[in-house]
PDB file of C-alpha atoms in Angstrom:
ATOM      1  CA  ALA A 907      -0.496  80.744 110.941  1.00  0.00           C
ATOM      2  CA  LYS A 908       0.569  82.812 113.931  1.00  0.00           C
ATOM      3  CA  SER A 909      -2.199  84.759 115.648  1.00  0.00           C
ATOM      4  CA  ALA A 910      -3.119  86.753 118.730  1.00  0.00           C
ATOM      5  CA  ASN A 911      -6.077  84.629 119.892  1.00  0.00           C
ATOM      6  CA  ALA A 912      -5.887  81.240 118.205  1.00  0.00           C
ATOM      7  CA  HIS A 913      -9.392  80.109 119.152  1.00  0.00           C
ATOM      8  CA  ARG A 914     -11.092  83.304 117.950  1.00  0.00           C
ATOM      9  CA  VAL A 915      -9.151  83.247 114.691  1.00  0.00           C
ATOM     10  CA  SER A 916     -10.044  79.566 114.150  1.00  0.00           C
ATOM     11  CA  GLU A 917     -13.741  80.357 114.672  1.00  0.00           C
ATOM     12  CA  LYS A 918     -13.547  83.126 112.064  1.00  0.00           C
ATOM     13  CA  LEU A 919     -11.561  81.083 109.536  1.00  0.00           C
ATOM     14  CA  ILE A 920     -13.841  78.033 109.616  1.00  0.00           C
ATOM     15  CA  GLY A 921     -16.646  80.273 108.355  1.00  0.00           C
ATOM     16  CA  HIS A 922     -14.870  80.746 105.028  1.00  0.00           C
ATOM     17  CA  PRO A 923     -16.077  78.402 102.261  1.00  0.00           C
ATOM     18  CA  ASN A 924     -12.596  77.180 101.267  1.00  0.00           C
ATOM     19  CA  VAL A 925     -11.455  76.396 104.825  1.00  0.00           C
ATOM     20  CA  VAL A 926     -11.918  72.692 105.676  1.00  0.00           C
ATOM     21  CA  PHE A 927     -10.612  73.065 109.239  1.00  0.00           C
ATOM     22  CA  SER A 928      -8.739  75.507 111.433  1.00  0.00           C
ATOM     23  CA  HIS A 929      -7.292  73.912 114.567  1.00  0.00           C
ATOM     24  CA  ALA A 930      -5.705  76.004 117.312  1.00  0.00           C
ATOM     25  CA  VAL A 931      -2.452  74.256 118.293  1.00  0.00           C
ATOM     26  CA  LEU A 932       0.493  74.463 120.661  1.00  0.00           C
ATOM     27  CA  GLY A 933       3.882  74.552 118.987  1.00  0.00           C
ATOM     28  CA  ASP A 934       5.615  76.710 116.410  1.00  0.00           C
ATOM     29  CA  GLU A 935       2.313  77.808 114.907  1.00  0.00           C
ATOM     30  CA  SER A 936      -0.984  78.983 116.445  1.00  0.00           C
ATOM     31  CA  GLN A 937      -3.241  77.316 113.865  1.00  0.00           C
ATOM     32  CA  ILE A 938      -3.112  74.553 111.329  1.00  0.00           C
ATOM     33  CA  VAL A 939      -5.570  75.286 108.524  1.00  0.00           C
ATOM     34  CA  LEU A 940      -6.580  73.203 105.503  1.00  0.00           C
ATOM     35  CA  LEU A 941      -7.660  75.316 102.565  1.00  0.00           C
ATOM     36  CA  THR A 942      -9.068  73.798  99.353  1.00  0.00           C
ATOM     37  CA  ALA A 943      -9.924  75.136  95.926  1.00  0.00           C
ATOM     38  CA  ASP A 944     -10.753  73.846  92.443  1.00  0.00           C
ATOM     39  CA  ASP A 945      -7.666  75.295  90.751  1.00  0.00           C
ATOM     40  CA  PRO A 946      -4.396  77.099  91.615  1.00  0.00           C
ATOM     41  CA  ILE A 947      -5.767  80.596  90.966  1.00  0.00           C
ATOM     42  CA  SER A 948      -8.783  79.981  93.223  1.00  0.00           C
ATOM     43  CA  LEU A 949      -6.450  78.596  95.897  1.00  0.00           C
ATOM     44  CA  LYS A 950      -4.242  81.690  95.720  1.00  0.00           C
ATOM     45  CA  LEU A 951      -7.274  83.988  95.958  1.00  0.00           C
ATOM     46  CA  ALA A 952      -8.681  82.001  98.905  1.00  0.00           C
ATOM     47  CA  LEU A 953      -5.326  82.157 100.700  1.00  0.00           C
ATOM     48  CA  HIS A 954      -4.999  85.914 100.195  1.00  0.00           C
ATOM     49  CA  ASN A 955      -8.664  86.880 100.624  1.00  0.00           C
ATOM     50  CA  GLN A 956      -9.741  84.460 103.371  1.00  0.00           C
ATOM     51  CA  ILE A 957      -6.609  83.848 105.443  1.00  0.00           C
ATOM     52  CA  ARG A 958      -4.114  86.644 104.997  1.00  0.00           C
ATOM     53  CA  THR A 959      -6.720  89.431 105.142  1.00  0.00           C
ATOM     54  CA  HIS A 960      -6.879  88.820 108.893  1.00  0.00           C
ATOM     55  CA  HIS A 961      -3.474  90.542 109.191  1.00  0.00           C
ATOM     56  CA  GLY A 962      -5.333  93.850 109.591  1.00  0.00           C
ATOM     57  CA  ASP A 963      -8.001  92.618 112.028  1.00  0.00           C
ATOM     58  CA  ARG A 964      -7.251  94.481 115.259  1.00  0.00           C
ATOM     59  CA  HIS A 965      -8.917  91.910 117.535  1.00  0.00           C
ATOM     60  CA  HIS A 966      -8.346  88.509 115.919  1.00  0.00           C
ATOM     61  CA  TYR A 967      -5.339  89.031 113.708  1.00  0.00           C
ATOM     62  CA  ILE A 968      -2.879  86.746 111.970  1.00  0.00           C
ATOM     63  CA  THR A 969       0.743  87.867 112.106  1.00  0.00           C
ATOM     64  CA  GLY A 970       2.163  85.452 109.537  1.00  0.00           C
ATOM     65  CA  THR A 971       1.478  82.357 107.471  1.00  0.00           C
ATOM     66  CA  SER A 972       3.466  79.401 106.205  1.00  0.00           C
ATOM     67  CA  THR A 973       2.051  77.525 103.214  1.00  0.00           C
ATOM     68  CA  HIS A 974       2.518  73.846 102.304  1.00  0.00           C
ATOM     69  CA  MET A 975       0.946  72.228  99.253  1.00  0.00           C
ATOM     70  CA  VAL A 976      -0.764  68.903  99.993  1.00  0.00           C
ATOM     71  CA  THR A 977       0.018  66.457  97.164  1.00  0.00           C
ATOM     72  CA  SER A 978      -2.432  63.727  98.244  1.00  0.00           C
ATOM     73  CA  PHE A 979      -4.599  62.933 101.234  1.00  0.00           C
ATOM     74  CA  PHE A 980      -5.078  59.670 103.171  1.00  0.00           C
ATOM     75  CA  GLY A 981      -7.531  58.764 105.904  1.00  0.00           C
ATOM     76  CA  LEU A 982     -10.342  61.193 106.712  1.00  0.00           C
ATOM     77  CA  ASN A 983     -12.248  62.807 103.858  1.00  0.00           C
ATOM     78  CA  PRO A 984     -11.021  66.382 103.426  1.00  0.00           C
ATOM     79  CA  ASP A 985     -14.347  67.989 104.371  1.00  0.00           C
ATOM     80  CA  LYS A 986     -15.554  70.068 107.346  1.00  0.00           C
ATOM     81  CA  GLU A 987     -17.664  67.280 108.866  1.00  0.00           C
ATOM     82  CA  SER A 988     -14.761  64.798 108.997  1.00  0.00           C
ATOM     83  CA  PHE A 989     -12.516  67.167 110.941  1.00  0.00           C
ATOM     84  CA  LYS A 990     -14.803  67.872 113.882  1.00  0.00           C
ATOM     85  CA  LEU A 991     -12.722  66.843 116.881  1.00  0.00           C
ATOM     86  CA  ASN A 992     -14.438  64.155 118.950  1.00  0.00           C
ATOM     87  CA  SER A 993     -11.590  62.500 120.879  1.00  0.00           C
ATOM     88  CA  ASN A 994     -10.009  63.930 124.025  1.00  0.00           C
ATOM     89  CA  TYR A 995      -6.538  64.425 122.516  1.00  0.00           C
ATOM     90  CA  HIS A 996      -5.452  65.436 119.015  1.00  0.00           C
ATOM     91  CA  ALA A 997      -2.075  66.302 117.584  1.00  0.00           C
ATOM     92  CA  TRP A 998      -0.854  67.340 114.171  1.00  0.00           C
ATOM     93  CA  VAL A 999       2.614  65.924 113.575  1.00  0.00           C
ATOM     94  CA  THR A1000       4.926  67.246 110.895  1.00  0.00           C
ATOM     95  CA  ALA A1001       7.667  64.886 109.794  1.00  0.00           C
ATOM     96  CA  ASN A1002      10.701  64.709 107.558  1.00  0.00           C
ATOM     97  CA  LEU A1003      11.277  61.325 105.967  1.00  0.00           C
ATOM     98  CA  SER A1004      14.264  59.416 104.714  1.00  0.00           C
ATOM     99  CA  ALA A1005      11.902  57.595 102.309  1.00  0.00           C
ATOM    100  CA  PRO A1006      12.171  58.607  98.633  1.00  0.00           C
ATOM    101  CA  ASP A1007       8.383  58.699  98.152  1.00  0.00           C
ATOM    102  CA  PRO A1008       6.361  60.294 100.991  1.00  0.00           C
ATOM    103  CA  GLU A1009       3.110  59.222  99.308  1.00  0.00           C
ATOM    104  CA  GLU A1010       4.103  55.543  99.382  1.00  0.00           C
ATOM    105  CA  PHE A1011       5.179  55.854 103.023  1.00  0.00           C
ATOM    106  CA  CYS A1012       1.873  57.520 103.839  1.00  0.00           C
ATOM    107  CA  ALA A1013      -0.144  54.737 102.223  1.00  0.00           C
ATOM    108  CA  LEU A1014       1.890  52.135 104.150  1.00  0.00           C
ATOM    109  CA  ARG A1015       1.367  53.965 107.488  1.00  0.00           C
ATOM    110  CA  ILE A1016      -2.398  54.082 106.969  1.00  0.00           C
ATOM    111  CA  ALA A1017      -2.419  50.368 106.010  1.00  0.00           C
ATOM    112  CA  LYS A1018      -0.339  49.529 109.107  1.00  0.00           C
ATOM    113  CA  ASN A1019      -2.712  51.674 111.133  1.00  0.00           C
ATOM    114  CA  LEU A1020      -5.527  49.303 110.183  1.00  0.00           C
ATOM    115  CA  GLU A1021      -3.417  46.176 110.879  1.00  0.00           C
ATOM    116  CA  VAL A1022      -2.505  47.141 114.444  1.00  0.00           C
ATOM    117  CA  GLU A1023      -5.985  48.347 115.364  1.00  0.00           C
ATOM    118  CA  ASN A1024      -6.514  45.616 117.984  1.00  0.00           C
ATOM    119  CA  GLU A1025      -3.183  46.314 119.694  1.00  0.00           C
ATOM    120  CA  ARG A1026      -4.047  50.004 119.887  1.00  0.00           C
ATOM    121  CA  LEU A1027      -7.611  49.632 121.134  1.00  0.00           C
ATOM    122  CA  GLN A1028      -6.402  49.698 124.736  1.00  0.00           C
ATOM    123  CA  TYR A1029      -5.118  53.211 124.052  1.00  0.00           C
ATOM    124  CA  GLY A1030      -8.070  54.418 121.963  1.00  0.00           C
ATOM    125  CA  ALA A1031      -5.622  56.062 119.569  1.00  0.00           C
ATOM    126  CA  LYS A1032      -4.907  56.103 115.849  1.00  0.00           C
ATOM    127  CA  ILE A1033      -3.578  58.073 112.908  1.00  0.00           C
ATOM    128  CA  THR A1034      -6.724  59.414 111.269  1.00  0.00           C
ATOM    129  CA  ALA A1035      -5.232  61.494 108.452  1.00  0.00           C
ATOM    130  CA  ALA A1036      -1.938  61.758 106.628  1.00  0.00           C
ATOM    131  CA  ALA A1037      -0.812  64.037 103.825  1.00  0.00           C
ATOM    132  CA  PRO A1038       2.461  64.322 101.924  1.00  0.00           C
ATOM    133  CA  VAL A1039       3.284  67.999 101.380  1.00  0.00           C
ATOM    134  CA  ILE A1040       5.653  70.228  99.452  1.00  0.00           C
ATOM    135  CA  GLY A1041       7.392  72.597 101.837  1.00  0.00           C
ATOM    136  CA  ASP A1042       9.965  72.602 104.619  1.00  0.00           C
ATOM    137  CA  PHE A1043       8.844  69.132 105.790  1.00  0.00           C
ATOM    138  CA  ASP A1044       7.497  66.039 104.023  1.00  0.00           C
ATOM    139  CA  MET A1045       4.329  64.962 105.844  1.00  0.00           C
ATOM    140  CA  PHE A1046       1.421  65.940 108.070  1.00  0.00           C
ATOM    141  CA  PHE A1047      -0.215  63.315 110.323  1.00  0.00           C
ATOM    142  CA  LEU A1048      -3.279  63.760 112.537  1.00  0.00           C
ATOM    143  CA  ILE A1049      -3.334  61.527 115.618  1.00  0.00           C
ATOM    144  CA  GLU A1050      -6.521  61.188 117.695  1.00  0.00           C
ATOM    145  CA  ALA A1051      -6.605  59.536 121.125  1.00  0.00           C
ATOM    146  CA  GLU A1052      -8.781  59.170 124.195  1.00  0.00           C
ATOM    147  CA  THR A1053      -5.745  59.521 126.512  1.00  0.00           C
ATOM    148  CA  PHE A1054      -2.443  61.352 126.374  1.00  0.00           C
ATOM    149  CA  ASP A1055      -0.687  57.984 126.807  1.00  0.00           C
ATOM    150  CA  GLY A1056      -2.516  56.734 123.713  1.00  0.00           C
ATOM    151  CA  LEU A1057      -1.368  59.711 121.693  1.00  0.00           C
ATOM    152  CA  SER A1058       2.215  59.163 122.871  1.00  0.00           C
ATOM    153  CA  TYR A1059       1.982  55.450 122.041  1.00  0.00           C
ATOM    154  CA  VAL A1060       1.015  56.119 118.406  1.00  0.00           C
ATOM    155  CA  LEU A1061       3.600  58.878 118.022  1.00  0.00           C
ATOM    156  CA  ASP A1062       6.434  56.749 119.427  1.00  0.00           C
ATOM    157  CA  ASN A1063       5.489  53.268 118.195  1.00  0.00           C
ATOM    158  CA  GLU A1064       3.972  53.971 114.805  1.00  0.00           C
ATOM    159  CA  LEU A1065       5.697  57.092 113.538  1.00  0.00           C
ATOM    160  CA  ARG A1066       9.043  57.645 115.235  1.00  0.00           C
ATOM    161  CA  SER A1067       9.991  53.942 115.330  1.00  0.00           C
ATOM    162  CA  SER A1068       9.250  53.391 111.624  1.00  0.00           C
ATOM    163  CA  GLY A1069      12.910  53.842 110.692  1.00  0.00           C
ATOM    164  CA  LEU A1070      11.936  56.174 107.847  1.00  0.00           C
ATOM    165  CA  ILE A1071      11.149  59.303 109.842  1.00  0.00           C
ATOM    166  CA  GLN A1072      14.154  61.527 110.484  1.00  0.00           C
ATOM    167  CA  GLU A1073      12.438  64.096 112.705  1.00  0.00           C
ATOM    168  CA  THR A1074       8.997  65.111 113.940  1.00  0.00           C
ATOM    169  CA  CYS A1075       7.384  68.212 115.402  1.00  0.00           C
ATOM    170  CA  THR A1076       4.192  67.711 117.391  1.00  0.00           C
ATOM    171  CA  HIS A1077       1.462  70.379 117.557  1.00  0.00           C
ATOM    172  CA  MET A1078      -1.115  69.554 120.232  1.00  0.00           C
ATOM    173  CA  VAL A1079      -4.605  70.725 119.260  1.00  0.00           C
ATOM    174  CA  THR A1080      -6.106  72.856 122.007  1.00  0.00           C
ATOM    175  CA  LYS A1081      -9.769  73.121 122.890  1.00  0.00           C
ATOM    176  CA  GLU A1082     -11.237  76.228 124.349  1.00  0.00           C
ATOM    177  CA  VAL A1083     -12.401  75.682 127.933  1.00  0.00           C
TER     178      VAL A1083
END
């Protein structure tokens, strides 16, 4: 979503029952929001009634949205408690893959994430969530790190060097100061 004041909009959106998280980010978008529902009609109503209705809000408005359907979810549980940001640095990474099955790639990345845990401890960084999506890219990844170098390490050494990722776009999560 694009908005006027990303932090204020995120605070408003997280109050909606179907919104799991709303993270203000740097990049092409102002927010990355996860919206859940029990069925497609409920999802459509939540999207229109909880997200897009902020178009008319004069103070904390949304100027546009881009929707991607998550086909499966790996890592963190998709609930509000799991997505409270505790590390110093967070980034949502969108990626296009050359792999035929994004879900299989995702499962392998999360498994590799566990295997290289000791190597990465010095950086305090890891991929904490991954989701194949239907849309103009194939995957979302959430990287959490204690240092910017740690975040860069995971992005470069675990995602971009995999040989299966064609391109990435990184959206740094911002925290209000």
